[in-house]
Coordinates of C-alpha atoms and ligand atoms in Angstrom, one line a residue:
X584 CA 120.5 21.0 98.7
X585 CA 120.1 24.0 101.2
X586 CA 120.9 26.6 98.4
X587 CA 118.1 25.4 96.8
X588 CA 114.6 27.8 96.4
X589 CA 111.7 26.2 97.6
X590 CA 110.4 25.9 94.1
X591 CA 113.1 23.7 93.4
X592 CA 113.0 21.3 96.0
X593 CA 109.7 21.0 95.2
X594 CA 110.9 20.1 91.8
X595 CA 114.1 17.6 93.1
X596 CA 111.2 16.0 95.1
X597 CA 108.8 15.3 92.4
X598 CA 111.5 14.0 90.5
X599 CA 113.0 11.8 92.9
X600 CA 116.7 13.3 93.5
X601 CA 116.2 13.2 96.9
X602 CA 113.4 12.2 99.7
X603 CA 111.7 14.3 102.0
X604 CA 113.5 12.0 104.8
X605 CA 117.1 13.1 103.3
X606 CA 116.1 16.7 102.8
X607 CA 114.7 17.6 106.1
X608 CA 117.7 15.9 107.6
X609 CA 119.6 17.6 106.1
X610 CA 118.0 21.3 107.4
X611 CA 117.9 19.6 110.9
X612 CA 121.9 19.2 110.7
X613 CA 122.7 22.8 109.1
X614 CA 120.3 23.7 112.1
X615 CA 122.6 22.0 114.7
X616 CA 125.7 23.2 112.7
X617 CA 125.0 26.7 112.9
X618 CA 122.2 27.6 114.7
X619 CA 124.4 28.4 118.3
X620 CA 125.7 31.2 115.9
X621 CA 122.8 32.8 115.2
X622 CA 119.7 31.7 118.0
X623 CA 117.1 31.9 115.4
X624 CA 115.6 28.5 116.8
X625 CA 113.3 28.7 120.2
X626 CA 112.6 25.3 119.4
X627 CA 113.7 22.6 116.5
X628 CA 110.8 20.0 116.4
X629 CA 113.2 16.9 114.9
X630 CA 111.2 14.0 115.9
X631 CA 108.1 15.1 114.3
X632 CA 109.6 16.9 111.6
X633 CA 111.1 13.3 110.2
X634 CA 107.9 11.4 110.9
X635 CA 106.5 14.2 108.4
X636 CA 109.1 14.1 106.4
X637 CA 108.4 9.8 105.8
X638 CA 104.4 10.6 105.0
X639 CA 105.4 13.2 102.7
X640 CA 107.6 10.5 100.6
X641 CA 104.7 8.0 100.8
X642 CA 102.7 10.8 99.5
X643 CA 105.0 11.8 96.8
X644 CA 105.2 8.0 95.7
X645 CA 101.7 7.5 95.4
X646 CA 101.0 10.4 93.2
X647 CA 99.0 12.3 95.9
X648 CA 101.1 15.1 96.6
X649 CA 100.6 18.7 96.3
X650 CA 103.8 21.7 95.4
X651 CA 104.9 22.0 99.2
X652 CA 104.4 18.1 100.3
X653 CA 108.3 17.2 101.5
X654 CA 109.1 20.9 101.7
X655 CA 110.6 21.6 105.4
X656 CA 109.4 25.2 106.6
X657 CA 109.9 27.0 109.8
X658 CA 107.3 28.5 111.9
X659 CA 107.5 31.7 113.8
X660 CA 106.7 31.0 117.5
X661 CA 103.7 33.1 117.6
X662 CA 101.9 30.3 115.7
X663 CA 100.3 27.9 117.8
X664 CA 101.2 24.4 117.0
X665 CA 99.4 20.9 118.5
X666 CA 101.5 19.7 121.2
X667 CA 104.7 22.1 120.8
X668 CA 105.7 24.7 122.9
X669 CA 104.3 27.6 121.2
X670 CA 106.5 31.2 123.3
X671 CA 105.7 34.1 121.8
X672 CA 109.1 34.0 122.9
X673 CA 108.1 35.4 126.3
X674 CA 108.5 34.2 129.8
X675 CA 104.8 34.0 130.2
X676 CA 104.5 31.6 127.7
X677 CA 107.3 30.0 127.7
X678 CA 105.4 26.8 129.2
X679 CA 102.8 26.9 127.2
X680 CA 102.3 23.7 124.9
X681 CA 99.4 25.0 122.5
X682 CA 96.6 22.6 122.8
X683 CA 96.1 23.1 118.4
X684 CA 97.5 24.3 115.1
X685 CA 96.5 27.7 114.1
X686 CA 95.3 27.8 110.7
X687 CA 98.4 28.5 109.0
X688 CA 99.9 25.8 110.7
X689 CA 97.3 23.5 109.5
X690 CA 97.3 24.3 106.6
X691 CA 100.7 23.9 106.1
X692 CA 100.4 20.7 107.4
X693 CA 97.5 19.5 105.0
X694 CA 99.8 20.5 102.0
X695 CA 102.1 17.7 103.1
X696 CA 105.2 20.7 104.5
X697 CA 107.2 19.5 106.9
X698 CA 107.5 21.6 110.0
X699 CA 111.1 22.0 111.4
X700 CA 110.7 24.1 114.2
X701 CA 109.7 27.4 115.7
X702 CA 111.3 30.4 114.8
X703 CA 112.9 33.6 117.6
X704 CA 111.3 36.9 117.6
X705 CA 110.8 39.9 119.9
X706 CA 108.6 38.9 122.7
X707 CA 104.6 39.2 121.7
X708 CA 105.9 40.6 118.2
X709 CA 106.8 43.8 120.1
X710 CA 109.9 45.2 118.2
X711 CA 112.0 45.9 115.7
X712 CA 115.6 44.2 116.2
X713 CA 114.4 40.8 117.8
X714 CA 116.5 41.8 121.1
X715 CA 113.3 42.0 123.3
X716 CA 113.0 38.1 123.0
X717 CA 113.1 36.0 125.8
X718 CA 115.1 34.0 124.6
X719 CA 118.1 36.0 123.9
X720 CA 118.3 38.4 120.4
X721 CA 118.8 37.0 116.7
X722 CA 121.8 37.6 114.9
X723 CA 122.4 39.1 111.8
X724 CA 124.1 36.1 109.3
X725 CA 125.5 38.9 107.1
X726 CA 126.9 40.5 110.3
X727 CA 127.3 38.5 113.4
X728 CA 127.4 41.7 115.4
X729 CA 124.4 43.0 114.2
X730 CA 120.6 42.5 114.6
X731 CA 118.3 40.7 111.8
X732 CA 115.2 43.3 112.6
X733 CA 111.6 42.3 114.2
X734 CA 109.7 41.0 115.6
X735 CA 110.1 38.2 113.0
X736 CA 113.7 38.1 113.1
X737 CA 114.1 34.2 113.6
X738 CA 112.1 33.5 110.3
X739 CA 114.5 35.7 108.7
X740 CA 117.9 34.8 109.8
X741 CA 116.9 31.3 109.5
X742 CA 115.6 31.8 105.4
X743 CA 118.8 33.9 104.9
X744 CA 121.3 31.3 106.8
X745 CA 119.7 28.4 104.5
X746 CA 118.5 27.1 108.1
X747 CA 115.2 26.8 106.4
X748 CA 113.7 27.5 102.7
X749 CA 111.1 29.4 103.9
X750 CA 109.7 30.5 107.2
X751 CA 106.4 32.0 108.1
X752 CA 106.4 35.5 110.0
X753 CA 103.8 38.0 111.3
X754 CA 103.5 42.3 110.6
X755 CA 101.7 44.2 112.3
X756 CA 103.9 47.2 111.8
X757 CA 106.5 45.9 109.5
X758 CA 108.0 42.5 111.1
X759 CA 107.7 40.8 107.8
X760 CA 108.9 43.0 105.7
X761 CA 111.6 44.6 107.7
X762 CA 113.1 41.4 108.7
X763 CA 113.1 40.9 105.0
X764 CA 115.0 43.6 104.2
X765 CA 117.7 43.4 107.1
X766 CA 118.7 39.7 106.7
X767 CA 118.1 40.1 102.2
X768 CA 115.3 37.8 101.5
X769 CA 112.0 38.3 100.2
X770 CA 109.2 38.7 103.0
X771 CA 105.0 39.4 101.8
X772 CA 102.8 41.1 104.0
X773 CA 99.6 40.4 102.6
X774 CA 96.0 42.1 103.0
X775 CA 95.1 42.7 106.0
X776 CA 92.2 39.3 106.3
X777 CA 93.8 37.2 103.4
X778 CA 95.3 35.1 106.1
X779 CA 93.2 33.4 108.9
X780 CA 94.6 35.0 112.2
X781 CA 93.1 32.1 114.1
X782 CA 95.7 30.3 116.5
X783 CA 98.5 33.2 115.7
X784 CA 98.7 34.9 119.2
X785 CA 97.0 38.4 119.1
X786 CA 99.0 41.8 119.0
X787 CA 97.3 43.9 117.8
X788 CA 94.1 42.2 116.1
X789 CA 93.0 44.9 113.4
X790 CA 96.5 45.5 112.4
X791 CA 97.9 41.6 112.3
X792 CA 98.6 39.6 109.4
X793 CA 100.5 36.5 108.5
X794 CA 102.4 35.8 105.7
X795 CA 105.2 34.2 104.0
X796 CA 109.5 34.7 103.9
X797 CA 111.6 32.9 101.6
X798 CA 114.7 33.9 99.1
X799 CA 112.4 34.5 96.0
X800 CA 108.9 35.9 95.5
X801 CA 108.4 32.9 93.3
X802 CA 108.6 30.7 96.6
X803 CA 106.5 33.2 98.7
X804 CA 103.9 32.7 95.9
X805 CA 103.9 29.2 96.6
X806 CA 103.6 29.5 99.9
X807 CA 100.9 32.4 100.1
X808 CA 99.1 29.9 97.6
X809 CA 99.0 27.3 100.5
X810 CA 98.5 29.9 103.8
X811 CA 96.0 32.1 102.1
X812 CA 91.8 31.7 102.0
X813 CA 88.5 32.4 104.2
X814 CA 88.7 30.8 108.0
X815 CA 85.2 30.7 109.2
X816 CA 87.0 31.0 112.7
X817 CA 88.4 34.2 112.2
X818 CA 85.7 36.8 112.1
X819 CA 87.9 39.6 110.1
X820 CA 88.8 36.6 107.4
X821 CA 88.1 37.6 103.8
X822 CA 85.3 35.8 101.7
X823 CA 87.7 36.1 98.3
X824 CA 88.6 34.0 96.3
X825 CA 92.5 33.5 97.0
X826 CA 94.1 34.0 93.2
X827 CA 96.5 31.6 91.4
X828 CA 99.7 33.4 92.6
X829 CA 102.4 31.3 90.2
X830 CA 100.6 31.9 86.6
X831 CA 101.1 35.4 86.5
X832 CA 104.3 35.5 87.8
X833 CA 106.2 36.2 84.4
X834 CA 103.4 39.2 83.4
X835 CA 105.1 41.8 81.1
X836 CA 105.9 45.0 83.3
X837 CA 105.5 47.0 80.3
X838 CA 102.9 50.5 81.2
X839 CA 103.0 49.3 84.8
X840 CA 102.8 52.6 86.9
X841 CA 104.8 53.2 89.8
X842 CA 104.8 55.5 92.4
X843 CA 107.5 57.1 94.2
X844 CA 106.1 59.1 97.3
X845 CA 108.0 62.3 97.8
X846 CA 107.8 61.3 101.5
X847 CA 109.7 58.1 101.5
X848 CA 112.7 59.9 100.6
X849 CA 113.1 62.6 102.5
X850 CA 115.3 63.3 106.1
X851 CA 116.0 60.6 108.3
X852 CA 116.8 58.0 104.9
X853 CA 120.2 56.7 105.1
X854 CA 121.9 57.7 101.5
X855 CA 123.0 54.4 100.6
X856 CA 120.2 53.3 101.0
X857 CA 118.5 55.4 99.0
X858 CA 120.8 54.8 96.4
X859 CA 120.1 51.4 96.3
X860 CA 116.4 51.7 96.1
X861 CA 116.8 54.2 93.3
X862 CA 119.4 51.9 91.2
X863 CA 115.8 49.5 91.7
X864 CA 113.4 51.5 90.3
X865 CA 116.0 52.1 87.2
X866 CA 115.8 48.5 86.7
X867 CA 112.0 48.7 86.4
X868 CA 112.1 51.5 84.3
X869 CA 114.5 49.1 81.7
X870 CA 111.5 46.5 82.2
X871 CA 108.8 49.1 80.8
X872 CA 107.6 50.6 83.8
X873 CA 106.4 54.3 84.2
X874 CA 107.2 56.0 87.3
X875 CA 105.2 59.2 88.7
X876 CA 106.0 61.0 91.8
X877 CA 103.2 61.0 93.9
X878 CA 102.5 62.3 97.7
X879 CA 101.4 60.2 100.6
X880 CA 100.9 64.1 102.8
X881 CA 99.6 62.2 106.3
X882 CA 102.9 60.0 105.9
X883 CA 104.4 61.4 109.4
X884 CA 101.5 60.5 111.4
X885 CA 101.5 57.1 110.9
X886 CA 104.2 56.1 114.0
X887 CA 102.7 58.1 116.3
X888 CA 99.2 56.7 115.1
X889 CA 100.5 53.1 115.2
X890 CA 101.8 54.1 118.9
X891 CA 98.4 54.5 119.7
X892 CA 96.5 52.1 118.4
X893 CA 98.8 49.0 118.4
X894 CA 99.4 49.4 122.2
X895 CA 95.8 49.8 123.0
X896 CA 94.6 46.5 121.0
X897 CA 97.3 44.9 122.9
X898 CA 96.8 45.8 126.2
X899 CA 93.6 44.5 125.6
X900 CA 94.7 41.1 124.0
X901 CA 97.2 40.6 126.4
X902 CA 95.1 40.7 129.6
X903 CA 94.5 36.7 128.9
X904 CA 97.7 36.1 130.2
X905 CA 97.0 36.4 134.0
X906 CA 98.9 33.5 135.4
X907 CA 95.4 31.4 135.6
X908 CA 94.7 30.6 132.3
X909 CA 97.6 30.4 130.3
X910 CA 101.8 30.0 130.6
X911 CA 103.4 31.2 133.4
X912 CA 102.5 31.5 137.4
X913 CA 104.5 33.2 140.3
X914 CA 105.6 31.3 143.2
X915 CA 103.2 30.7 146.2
X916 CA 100.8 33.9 145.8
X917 CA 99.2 35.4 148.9
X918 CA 95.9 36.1 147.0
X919 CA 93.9 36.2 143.8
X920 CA 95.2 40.1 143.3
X921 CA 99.3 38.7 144.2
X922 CA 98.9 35.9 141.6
X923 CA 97.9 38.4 138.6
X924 CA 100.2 40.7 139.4
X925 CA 103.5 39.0 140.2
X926 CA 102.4 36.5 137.5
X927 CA 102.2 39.3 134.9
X928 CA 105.2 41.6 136.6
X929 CA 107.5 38.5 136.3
X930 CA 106.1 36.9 133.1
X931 CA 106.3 39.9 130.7
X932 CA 109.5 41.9 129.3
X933 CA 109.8 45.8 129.9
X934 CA 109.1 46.1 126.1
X935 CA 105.7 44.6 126.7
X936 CA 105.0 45.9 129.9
X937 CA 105.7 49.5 128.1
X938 CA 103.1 49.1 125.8
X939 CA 100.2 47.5 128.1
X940 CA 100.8 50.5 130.3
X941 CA 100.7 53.1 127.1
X942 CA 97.6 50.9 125.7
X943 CA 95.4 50.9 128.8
X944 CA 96.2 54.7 129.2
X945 CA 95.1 55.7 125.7
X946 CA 91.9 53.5 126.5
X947 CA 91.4 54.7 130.1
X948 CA 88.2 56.7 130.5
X949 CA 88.6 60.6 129.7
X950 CA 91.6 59.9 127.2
X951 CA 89.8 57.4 125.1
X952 CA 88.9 60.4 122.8
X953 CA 91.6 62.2 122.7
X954 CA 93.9 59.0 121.8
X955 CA 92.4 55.9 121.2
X956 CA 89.9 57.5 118.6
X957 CA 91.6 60.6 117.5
X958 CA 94.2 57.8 116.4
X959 CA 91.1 56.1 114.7
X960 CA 90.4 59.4 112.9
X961 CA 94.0 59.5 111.5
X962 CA 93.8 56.1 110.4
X963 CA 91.5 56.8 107.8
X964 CA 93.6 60.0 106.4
X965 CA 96.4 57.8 106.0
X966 CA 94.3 55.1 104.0
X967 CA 92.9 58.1 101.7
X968 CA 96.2 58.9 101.1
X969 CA 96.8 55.6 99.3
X970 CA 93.4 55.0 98.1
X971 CA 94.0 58.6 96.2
X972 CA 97.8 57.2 95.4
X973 CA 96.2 54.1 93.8
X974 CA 93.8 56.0 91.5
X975 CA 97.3 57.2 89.9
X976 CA 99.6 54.1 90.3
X977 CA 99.5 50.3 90.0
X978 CA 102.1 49.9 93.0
X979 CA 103.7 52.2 95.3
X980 CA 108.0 51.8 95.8
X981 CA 110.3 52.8 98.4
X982 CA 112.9 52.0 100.7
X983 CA 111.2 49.2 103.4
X984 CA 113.3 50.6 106.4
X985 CA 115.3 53.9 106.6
X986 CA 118.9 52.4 107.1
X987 CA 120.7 48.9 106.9
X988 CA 120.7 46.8 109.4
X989 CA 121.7 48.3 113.2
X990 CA 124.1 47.3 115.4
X991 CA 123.3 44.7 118.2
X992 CA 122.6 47.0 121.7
X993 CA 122.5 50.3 119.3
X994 CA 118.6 51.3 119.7
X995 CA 117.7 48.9 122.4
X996 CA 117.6 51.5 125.7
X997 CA 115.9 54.5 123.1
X998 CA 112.3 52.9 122.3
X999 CA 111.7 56.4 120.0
X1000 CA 114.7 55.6 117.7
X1001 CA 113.6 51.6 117.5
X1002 CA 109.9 52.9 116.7
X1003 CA 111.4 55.0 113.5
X1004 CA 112.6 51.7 112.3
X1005 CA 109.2 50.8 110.7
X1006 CA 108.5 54.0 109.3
X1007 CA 107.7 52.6 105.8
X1008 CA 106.2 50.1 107.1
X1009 CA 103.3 51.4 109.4
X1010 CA 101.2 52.9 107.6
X1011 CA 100.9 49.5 105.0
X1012 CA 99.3 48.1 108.1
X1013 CA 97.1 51.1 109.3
X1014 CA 95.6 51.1 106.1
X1015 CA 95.3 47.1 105.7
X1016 CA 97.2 47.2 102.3
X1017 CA 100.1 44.8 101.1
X1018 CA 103.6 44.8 100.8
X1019 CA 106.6 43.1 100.1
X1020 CA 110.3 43.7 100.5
X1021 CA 112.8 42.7 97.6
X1022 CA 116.5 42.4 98.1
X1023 CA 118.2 45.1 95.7
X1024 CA 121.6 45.7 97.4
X1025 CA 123.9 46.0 100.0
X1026 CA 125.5 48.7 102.4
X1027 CA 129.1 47.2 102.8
X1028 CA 128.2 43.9 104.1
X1029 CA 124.6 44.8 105.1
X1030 CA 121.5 43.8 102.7
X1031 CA 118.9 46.8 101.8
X1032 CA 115.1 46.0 100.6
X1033 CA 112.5 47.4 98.2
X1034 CA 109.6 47.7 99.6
X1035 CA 106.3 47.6 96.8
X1036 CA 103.1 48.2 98.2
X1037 CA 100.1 47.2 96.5
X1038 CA 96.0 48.3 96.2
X1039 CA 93.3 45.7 98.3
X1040 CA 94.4 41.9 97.2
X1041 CA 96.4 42.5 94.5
X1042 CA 99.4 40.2 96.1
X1043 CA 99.6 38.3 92.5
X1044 CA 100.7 41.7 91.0
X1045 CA 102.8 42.4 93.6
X1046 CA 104.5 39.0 93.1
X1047 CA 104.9 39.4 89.7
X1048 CA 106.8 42.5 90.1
X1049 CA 109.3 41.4 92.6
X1050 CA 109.7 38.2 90.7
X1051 CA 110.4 40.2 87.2
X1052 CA 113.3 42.4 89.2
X1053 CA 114.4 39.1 90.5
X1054 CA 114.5 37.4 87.2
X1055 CA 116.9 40.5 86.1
X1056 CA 119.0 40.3 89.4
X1057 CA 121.3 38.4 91.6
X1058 CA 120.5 40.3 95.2
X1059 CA 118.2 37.5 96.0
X1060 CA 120.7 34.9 95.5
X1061 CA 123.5 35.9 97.6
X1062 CA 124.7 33.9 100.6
X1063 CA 126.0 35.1 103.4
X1064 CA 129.7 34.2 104.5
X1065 CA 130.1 31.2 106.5
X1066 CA 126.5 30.1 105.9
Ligands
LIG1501 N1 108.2 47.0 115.2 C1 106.8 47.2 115.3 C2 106.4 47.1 116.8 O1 107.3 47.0 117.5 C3 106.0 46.2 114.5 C4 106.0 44.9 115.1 C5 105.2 43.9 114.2 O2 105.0 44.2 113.0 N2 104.8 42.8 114.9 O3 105.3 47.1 117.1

């Protein structure tokens, strides 16, 4: 049963093969089986998950239910969830039992899926290699020794290990999609306000976006269909219409245009890697595609401008956590002052502390302007550069991260070399755009990912050209040894 895509457990269900009951029990003992090998659990919600599991089956038998109702899905821990310990997997939160569902979560819920657990990730979604978590790093299932990427790493060891069908994840800079790619699964970043941000613990708020991780883009589609829509409780939601994502899933590729920015290929790309991505766009070219060269020229500003901005939003979001209000509180403080600061000193990782103290300098009177909005400025060259790109091209292509995989420990004490990580990645997110990563091949034992980046809201084109490349090739259906 756990080999099975989401779509077709959807389908077993429907037809009565097996119940809801059976099935999440059955994820719940793979969890228990494996999961000590891999720690992409913070928390596995059992007792709840199999009194979901029982409505779901009432629902199914009395004709009410909906394509995820009886599906077991993971959440990542940055999700808030009614009366479950919702981390951030971070000391400061790690008491924190949030006090409601975040939209996602609810709606999730409404559909009738069945919530296993939460999933590991880098503390506050700060990270690319899930090794700044609390709770210990994530490994790798194609390679115990090394990491699965981040922030949502958990989501993404747990799709690839068959630990769960599909997990949701966050990106603010790539933690979808690189995730994706490391652990070879199929990860969506959506639109920036296609997905209510309300109850998913703030980063960096103009720059987060939630959004699905499964094996197939035919199951992200299904689940994008259920997490996407306007939240009147998130300010930056979109009013639009949220399309039919499955119907247009077998679209011919013939005449689509792709482009290949001269960029994304250049120093620093591991060859492998590149070779892999280029044996992709072959592939499309069999399809019917067209592919142009274009140039994305303001492509090697977007880490440093990420640096900027993403820090500074969060230093800002994270001042909620002050030892009053929320999660963790130091031991008998002196004073007010003593509690906030050994509350915060203590609670947060040096990953997190790193980027409050680069995020209040940038927004520190007298630098504001040379920073904070010079970063701003640059922002808006890099989304010309794909607003000009999409007057040429239907979707972009590329690698989603510049090598395989990295070992555990590798990149952890050099925060410059774990920023390159998400080079691809970044400037998707300054520009608000979407993105998915594909599986298409493998470094020895290490999975590589296609990234395609799409114009405002097209996610159903993007779908349909994953799901064509996956209709033409096995990547996405590889298991990982021992899993
Ligand atoms: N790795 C990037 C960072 O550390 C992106 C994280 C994310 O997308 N949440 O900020």
């Amino acid at each position: 049963m756990h080999n099975k895509t989401i779509a077709e457990l959807a389908a077993g269900l429907r037809a009565g093969e097996f119940t809801s009951e059976e099935l999440t029990r059955a994820f719940i003992e793979r969890i228990k089986a494996h999961d000590d090998r891999l720690n992409s659990y913070i928390t596995v919600t059992e007792e709840q998950a199999l009194a979901q599991a029982r409505e779901a089956d009432q629902r199914i038998a009395a004709g009410t239910a909906g394509p995820l109702t009886g599906v077991p899905l993971a959440h990542k821990d940055i999700f808030c969830t009614d009366g479950v310990r919702t981390s951030c997997a971070s000391k400061m939160l790690d008491p924190f039992i949030a006090p409601y569902d975040a939209t996602v979560v609810r709606k999730f819920r409404e559909a009738g899926a069945v919530m296993l657990g939460k999933t590991n990730m880098d503390e506050f979604a700060m990270g690319s290699s899930n090794e700044t978590s609390f709770y210990g790093p994530v490994k790798n299932p194609w390679d115990l020794g090394a990491v699965p990427g981040g922030s949502s790493g958990g989501s993404a060891a747990a799709v690839a290990a068959r630990l769960a069908p599909g997990a949701t994840g966050t990106d603010t800079g790539g933690s979808i999609r690189q995730p994706a790619a490391l652990c070879g699964i199929t990860g969506l970043k959506p639109t920036y306000g296609r997905v209510s941000r309300y109850g998913m613990i703030a980063f960096a708020s103009s720059l987060d976006q939630a959004g699905p991780m499964a094996r197939t883009a035919e199951d992200c589609a299904l689940m994008l269909g259920a997490m996407a829509g306007f939240d009147e409780r998130d300010s930056t939601c979109a009013e639009q219409l949220v399309d039919d994502y499955i119907c247009g899933l077998n679209n011919d590729l013939k005449g689509l245009r792709i482009g290949l920015p001269k960029e994304y290929f250049g120093e620093g790309l591991d060859a492998e890697v590149a070779g892999a991505v280029e044996a992709a766009v072959d592939e499309y070219k069999k399809l019917g595609a067209e592919v142009v060269e274009i140039s994305l020229p303001n492509t090697n500003l977007a880490v440093p401008t990420y640096y900027v901005v993403a820090p500074a939003e969060c230093s800002s979001n994270l001042s909620r956590m002050d030892g009053v209000r929320f999660g963790y509180r130091c031991e008998e403080p002196k004073d007010l002052e003593d509690l906030y600061k050994r509350s915060r000193g203590e609670g947060f990782g040096p990953e997190v502390k790193r980027r409050i103290m680069v995020g209040a300098y940038a927004l520190s009177s007298g630098y504001y302007d040379a920073y904070y909005l010079k970063a701003q400025k640059l922002r808006h060259l890099i989304s010309d550069d794909f607003k000009k790109a999409f007057e040429q091209v239907d979707v972009i292509m590329g690698p989603t991260a510049p090598t395989p995989a990295f070992n555990l420990g590798e990149k952890k004490d050099d925060p410059v070399a774990m920023y390159l990580a998400d080079i691809y990645t970044i400037a998707v997110n300054l520009a608000g755009l979407p993105g998915i990563s594909v599986p298409c091949g493998f470094v020895g034992k290490r999975p590589v990912g296609l990234q395609i980046i799409g114009n405002y809201f097209d996610e159903a084109r993007l779908l349909n050209v994953a799901h064509k490349y996956q209709q033409a090739t096995d990547w996405h259906l590889r298991t990982p040894e021992g899993f």
